[in-house]
PDB file of C-alpha atoms in Angstrom:
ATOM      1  CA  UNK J 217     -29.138 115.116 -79.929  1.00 53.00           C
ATOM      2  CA  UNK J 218     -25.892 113.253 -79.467  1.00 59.00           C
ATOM      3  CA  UNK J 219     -27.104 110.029 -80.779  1.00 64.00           C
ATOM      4  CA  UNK J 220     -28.534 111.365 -83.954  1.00 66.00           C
ATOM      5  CA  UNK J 221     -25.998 111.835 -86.954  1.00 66.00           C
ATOM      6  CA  UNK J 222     -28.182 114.191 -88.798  1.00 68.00           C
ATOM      7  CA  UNK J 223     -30.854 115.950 -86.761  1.00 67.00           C
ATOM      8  CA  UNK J 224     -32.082 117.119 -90.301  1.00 71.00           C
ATOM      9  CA  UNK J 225     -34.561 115.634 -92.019  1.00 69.00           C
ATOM     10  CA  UNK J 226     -35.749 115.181 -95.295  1.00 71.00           C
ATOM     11  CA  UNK J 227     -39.826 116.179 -95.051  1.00 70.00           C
ATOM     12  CA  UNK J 228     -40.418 113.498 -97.894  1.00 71.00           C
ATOM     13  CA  UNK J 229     -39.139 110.887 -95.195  1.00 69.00           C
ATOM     14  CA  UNK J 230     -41.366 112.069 -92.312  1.00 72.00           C
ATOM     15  CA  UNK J 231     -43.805 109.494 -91.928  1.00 71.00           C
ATOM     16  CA  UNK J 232     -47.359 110.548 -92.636  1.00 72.00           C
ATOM     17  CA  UNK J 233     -48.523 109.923 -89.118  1.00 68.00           C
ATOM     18  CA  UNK J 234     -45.899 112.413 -87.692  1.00 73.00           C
ATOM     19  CA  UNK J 235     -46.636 114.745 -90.442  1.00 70.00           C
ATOM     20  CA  UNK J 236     -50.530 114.637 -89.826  1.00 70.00           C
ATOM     21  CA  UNK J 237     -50.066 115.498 -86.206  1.00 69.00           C
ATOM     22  CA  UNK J 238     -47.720 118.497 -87.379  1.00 70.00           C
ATOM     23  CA  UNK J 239     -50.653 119.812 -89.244  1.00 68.00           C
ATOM     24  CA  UNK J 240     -53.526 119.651 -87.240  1.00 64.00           C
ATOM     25  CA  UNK J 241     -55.427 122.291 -86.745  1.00 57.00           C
ATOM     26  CA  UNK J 242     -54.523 122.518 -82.708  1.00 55.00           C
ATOM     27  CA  UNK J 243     -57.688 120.545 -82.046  1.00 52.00           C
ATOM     28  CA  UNK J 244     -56.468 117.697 -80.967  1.00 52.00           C
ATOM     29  CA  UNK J 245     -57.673 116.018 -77.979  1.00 58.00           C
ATOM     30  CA  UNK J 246     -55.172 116.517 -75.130  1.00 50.00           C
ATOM     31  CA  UNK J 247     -56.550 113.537 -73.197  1.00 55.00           C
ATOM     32  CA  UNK J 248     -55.789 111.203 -76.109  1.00 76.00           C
ATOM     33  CA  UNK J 249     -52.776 109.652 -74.647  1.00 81.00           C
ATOM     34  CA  UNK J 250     -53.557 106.541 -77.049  1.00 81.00           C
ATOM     35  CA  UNK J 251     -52.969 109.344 -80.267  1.00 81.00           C
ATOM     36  CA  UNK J 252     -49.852 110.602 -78.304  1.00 82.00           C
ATOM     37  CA  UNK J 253     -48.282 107.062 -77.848  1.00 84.00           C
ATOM     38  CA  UNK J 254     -48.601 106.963 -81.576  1.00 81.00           C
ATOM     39  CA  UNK J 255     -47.358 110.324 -82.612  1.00 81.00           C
ATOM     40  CA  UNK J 256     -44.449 109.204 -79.983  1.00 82.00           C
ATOM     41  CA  UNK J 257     -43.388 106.094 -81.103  1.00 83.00           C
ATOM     42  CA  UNK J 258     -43.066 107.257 -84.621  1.00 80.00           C
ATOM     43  CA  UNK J 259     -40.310 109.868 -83.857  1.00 78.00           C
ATOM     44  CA  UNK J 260     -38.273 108.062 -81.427  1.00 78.00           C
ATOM     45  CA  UNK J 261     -38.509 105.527 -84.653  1.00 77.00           C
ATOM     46  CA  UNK J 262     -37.742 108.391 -87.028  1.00 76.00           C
ATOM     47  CA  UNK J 263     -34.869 109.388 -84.467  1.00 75.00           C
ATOM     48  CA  UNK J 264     -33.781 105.837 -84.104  1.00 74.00           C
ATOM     49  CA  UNK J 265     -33.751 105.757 -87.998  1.00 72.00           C
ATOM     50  CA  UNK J 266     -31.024 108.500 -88.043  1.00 69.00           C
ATOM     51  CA  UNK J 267     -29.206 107.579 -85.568  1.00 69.00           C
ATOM     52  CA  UNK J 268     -25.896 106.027 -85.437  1.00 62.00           C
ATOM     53  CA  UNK J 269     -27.376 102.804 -83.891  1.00 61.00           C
ATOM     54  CA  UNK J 270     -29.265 102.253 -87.390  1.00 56.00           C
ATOM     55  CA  UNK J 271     -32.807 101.047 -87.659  1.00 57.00           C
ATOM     56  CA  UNK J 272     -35.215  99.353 -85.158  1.00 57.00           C
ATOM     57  CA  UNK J 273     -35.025  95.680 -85.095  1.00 61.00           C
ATOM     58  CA  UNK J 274     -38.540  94.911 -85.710  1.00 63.00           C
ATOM     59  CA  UNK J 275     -40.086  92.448 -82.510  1.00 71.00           C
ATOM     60  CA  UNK J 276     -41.985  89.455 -83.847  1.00 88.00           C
ATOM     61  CA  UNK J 277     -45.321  90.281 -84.605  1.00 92.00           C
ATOM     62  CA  UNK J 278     -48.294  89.286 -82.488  1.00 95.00           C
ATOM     63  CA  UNK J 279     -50.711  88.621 -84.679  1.00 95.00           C
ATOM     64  CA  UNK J 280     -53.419  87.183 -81.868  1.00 96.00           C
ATOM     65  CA  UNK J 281     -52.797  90.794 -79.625  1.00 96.00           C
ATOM     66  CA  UNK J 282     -53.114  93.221 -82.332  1.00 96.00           C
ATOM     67  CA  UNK J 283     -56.558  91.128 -83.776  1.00 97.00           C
ATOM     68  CA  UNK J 284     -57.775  91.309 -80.372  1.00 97.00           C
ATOM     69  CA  UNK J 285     -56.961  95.569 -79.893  1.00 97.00           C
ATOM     70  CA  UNK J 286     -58.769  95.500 -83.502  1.00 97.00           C
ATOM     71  CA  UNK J 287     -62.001  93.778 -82.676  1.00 98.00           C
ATOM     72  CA  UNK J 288     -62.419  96.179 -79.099  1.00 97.00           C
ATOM     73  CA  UNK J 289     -62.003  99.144 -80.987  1.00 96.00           C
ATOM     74  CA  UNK J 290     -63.960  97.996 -83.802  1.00 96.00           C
ATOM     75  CA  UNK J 291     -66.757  96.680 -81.358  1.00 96.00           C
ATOM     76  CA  UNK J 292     -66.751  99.361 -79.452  1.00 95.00           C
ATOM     77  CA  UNK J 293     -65.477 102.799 -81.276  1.00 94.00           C
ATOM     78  CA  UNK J 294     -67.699 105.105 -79.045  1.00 93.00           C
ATOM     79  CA  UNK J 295     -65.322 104.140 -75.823  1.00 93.00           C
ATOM     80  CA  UNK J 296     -62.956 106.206 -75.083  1.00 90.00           C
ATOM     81  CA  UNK J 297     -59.923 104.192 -75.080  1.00 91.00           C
ATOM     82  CA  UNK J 298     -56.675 104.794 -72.952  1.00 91.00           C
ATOM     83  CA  UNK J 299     -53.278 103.867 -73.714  1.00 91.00           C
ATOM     84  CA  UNK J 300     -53.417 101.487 -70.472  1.00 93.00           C
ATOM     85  CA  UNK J 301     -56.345  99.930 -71.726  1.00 94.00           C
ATOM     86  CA  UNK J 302     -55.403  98.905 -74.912  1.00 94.00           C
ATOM     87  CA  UNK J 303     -52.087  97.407 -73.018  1.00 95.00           C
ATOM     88  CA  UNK J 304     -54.680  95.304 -70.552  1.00 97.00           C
ATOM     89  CA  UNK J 305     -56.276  93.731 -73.547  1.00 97.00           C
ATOM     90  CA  UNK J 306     -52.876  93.001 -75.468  1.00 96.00           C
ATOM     91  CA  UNK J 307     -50.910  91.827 -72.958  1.00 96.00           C
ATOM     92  CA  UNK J 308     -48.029  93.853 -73.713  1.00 95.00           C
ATOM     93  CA  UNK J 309     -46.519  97.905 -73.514  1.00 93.00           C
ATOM     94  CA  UNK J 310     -48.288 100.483 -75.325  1.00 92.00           C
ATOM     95  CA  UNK J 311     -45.163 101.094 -77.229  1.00 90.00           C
ATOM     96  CA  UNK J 312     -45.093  97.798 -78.952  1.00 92.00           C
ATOM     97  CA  UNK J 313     -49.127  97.686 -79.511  1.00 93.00           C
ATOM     98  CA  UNK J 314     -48.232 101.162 -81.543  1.00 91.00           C
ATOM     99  CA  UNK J 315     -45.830  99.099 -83.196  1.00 91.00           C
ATOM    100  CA  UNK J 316     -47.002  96.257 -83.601  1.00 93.00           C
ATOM    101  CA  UNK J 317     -50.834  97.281 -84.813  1.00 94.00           C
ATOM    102  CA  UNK J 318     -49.459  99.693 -87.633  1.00 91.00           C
ATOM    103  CA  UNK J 319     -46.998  96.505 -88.725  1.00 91.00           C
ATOM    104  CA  UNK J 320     -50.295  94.607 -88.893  1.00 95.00           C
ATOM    105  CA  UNK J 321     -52.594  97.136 -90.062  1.00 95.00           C
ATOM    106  CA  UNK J 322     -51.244  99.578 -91.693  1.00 91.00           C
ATOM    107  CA  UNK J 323     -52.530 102.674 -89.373  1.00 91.00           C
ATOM    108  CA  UNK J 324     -52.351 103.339 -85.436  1.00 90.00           C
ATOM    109  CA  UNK J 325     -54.987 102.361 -83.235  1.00 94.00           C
ATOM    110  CA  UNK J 326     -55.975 105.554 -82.230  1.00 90.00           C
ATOM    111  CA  UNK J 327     -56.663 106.454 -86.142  1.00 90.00           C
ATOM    112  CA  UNK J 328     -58.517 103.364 -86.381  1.00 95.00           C
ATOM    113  CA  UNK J 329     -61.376 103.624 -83.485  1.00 94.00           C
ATOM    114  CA  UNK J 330     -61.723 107.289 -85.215  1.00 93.00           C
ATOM    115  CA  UNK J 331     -62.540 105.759 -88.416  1.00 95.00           C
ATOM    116  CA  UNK J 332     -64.566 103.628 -86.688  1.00 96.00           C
ATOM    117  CA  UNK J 333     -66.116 106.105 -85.338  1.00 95.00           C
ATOM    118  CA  UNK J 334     -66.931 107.863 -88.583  1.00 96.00           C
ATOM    119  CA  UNK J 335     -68.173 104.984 -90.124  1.00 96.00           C
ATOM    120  CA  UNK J 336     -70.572 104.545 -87.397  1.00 96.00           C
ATOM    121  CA  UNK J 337     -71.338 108.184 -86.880  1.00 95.00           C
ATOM    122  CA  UNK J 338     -72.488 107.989 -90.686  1.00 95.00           C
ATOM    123  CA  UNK J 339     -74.462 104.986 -90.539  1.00 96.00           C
ATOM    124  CA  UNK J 340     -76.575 106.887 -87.893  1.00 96.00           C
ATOM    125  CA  UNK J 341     -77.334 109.599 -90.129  1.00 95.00           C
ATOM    126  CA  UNK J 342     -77.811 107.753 -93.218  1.00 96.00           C
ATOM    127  CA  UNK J 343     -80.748 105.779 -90.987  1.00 96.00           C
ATOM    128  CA  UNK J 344     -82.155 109.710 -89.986  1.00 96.00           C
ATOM    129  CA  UNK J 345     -80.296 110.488 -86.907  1.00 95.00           C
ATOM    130  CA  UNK J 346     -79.477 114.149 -86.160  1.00 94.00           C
ATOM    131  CA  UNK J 347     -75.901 115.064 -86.507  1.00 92.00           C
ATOM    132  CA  UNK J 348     -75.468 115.942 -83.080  1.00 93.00           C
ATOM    133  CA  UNK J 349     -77.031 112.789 -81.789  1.00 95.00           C
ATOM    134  CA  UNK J 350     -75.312 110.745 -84.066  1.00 95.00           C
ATOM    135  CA  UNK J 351     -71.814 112.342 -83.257  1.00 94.00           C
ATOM    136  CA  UNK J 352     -72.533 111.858 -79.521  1.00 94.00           C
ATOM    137  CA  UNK J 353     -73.399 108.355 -79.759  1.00 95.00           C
ATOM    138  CA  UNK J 354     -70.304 107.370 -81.509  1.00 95.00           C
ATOM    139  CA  UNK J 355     -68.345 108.772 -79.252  1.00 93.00           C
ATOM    140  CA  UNK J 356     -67.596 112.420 -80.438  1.00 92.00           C
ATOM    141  CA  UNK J 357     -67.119 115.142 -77.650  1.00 89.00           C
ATOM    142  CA  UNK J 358     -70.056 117.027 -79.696  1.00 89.00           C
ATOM    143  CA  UNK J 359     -70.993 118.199 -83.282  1.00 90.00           C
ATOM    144  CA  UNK J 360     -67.676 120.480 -84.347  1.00 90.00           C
ATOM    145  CA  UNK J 361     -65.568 117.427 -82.964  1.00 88.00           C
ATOM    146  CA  UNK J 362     -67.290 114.789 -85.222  1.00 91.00           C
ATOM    147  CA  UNK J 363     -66.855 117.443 -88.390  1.00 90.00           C
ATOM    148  CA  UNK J 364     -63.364 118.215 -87.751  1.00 88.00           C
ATOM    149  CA  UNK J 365     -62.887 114.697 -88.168  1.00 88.00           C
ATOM    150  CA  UNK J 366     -65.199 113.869 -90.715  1.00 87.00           C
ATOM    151  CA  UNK J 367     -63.156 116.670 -92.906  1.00 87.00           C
ATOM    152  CA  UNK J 368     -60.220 115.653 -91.613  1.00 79.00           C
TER     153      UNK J 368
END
């Protein structure tokens, strides 16, 4: 890579998201292009980081567009949300809502409707649900999807 000084690493600096995706257990969902913006932004960040251009000037935050992501996913964490859609209800590039909503947050969208997920997935059972009924109704491709999460 021409425009990185030092294509090596240190694995304490790789941020945790990056590193998580490294070590999944090749389940991942390969229609989650919402998870792969993530995982994507992050190393052309990391890259950017090493580079001899220096570090990404960080945009001004938009507080009102990342609540609004928040609130959909946490309103509705059984959808199935696409990249495009979470750009429709910020009003701006998925590159800067995966920016942007880990600035404000702390964690990337996609890793946020999953916990949402979870959360809801265990109120169901807690209330008696089955686990495959509750993993279908929040939004879990079937049983062994919701408990590689859950253990995940």
């Amino acid at each position: 890579l021409p425009f990185v000084a030092d294509p090596i690493v240190d694995g304490a600096k790789v941020p945790r998201a990056l590193a998580r995706y490294l070590q999944r257990d090749g389940t991942a969902d390969e229609d989650d292009d919402l998870a792969a913006t993530d995982v994507v932004t992050v190393i052309a960040d990391m890259l950017r980081a090493h580079s001899s251009a220096g570090r990404v000037v960080p945009q001004r935050l938009d507080r009102a567009a990342t609540t609004r992501v928040r609130e959909s996913l946490r309103d509705n964490p059984s959808r199935r949300y696409r990249a495009a859609d979470v750009e429709r209800i910020a009003g701006m590039d998925r590159w800067s809502v995966a920016r942007q909503f880990r600035a404000a947050f702390g964690t990337s969208p996609s890793r946020f409707r999953t916990m949402r997920q979870l959360q809801l997935a265990r109120s169901l059972i807690v209330g008696g649900a089955a686990l495959a009924e509750a993993a279908h109704a929040a939004g879990f491709a079937d049983q062994a999807h919701f408990t590689r999460k859950f253990k995940a």
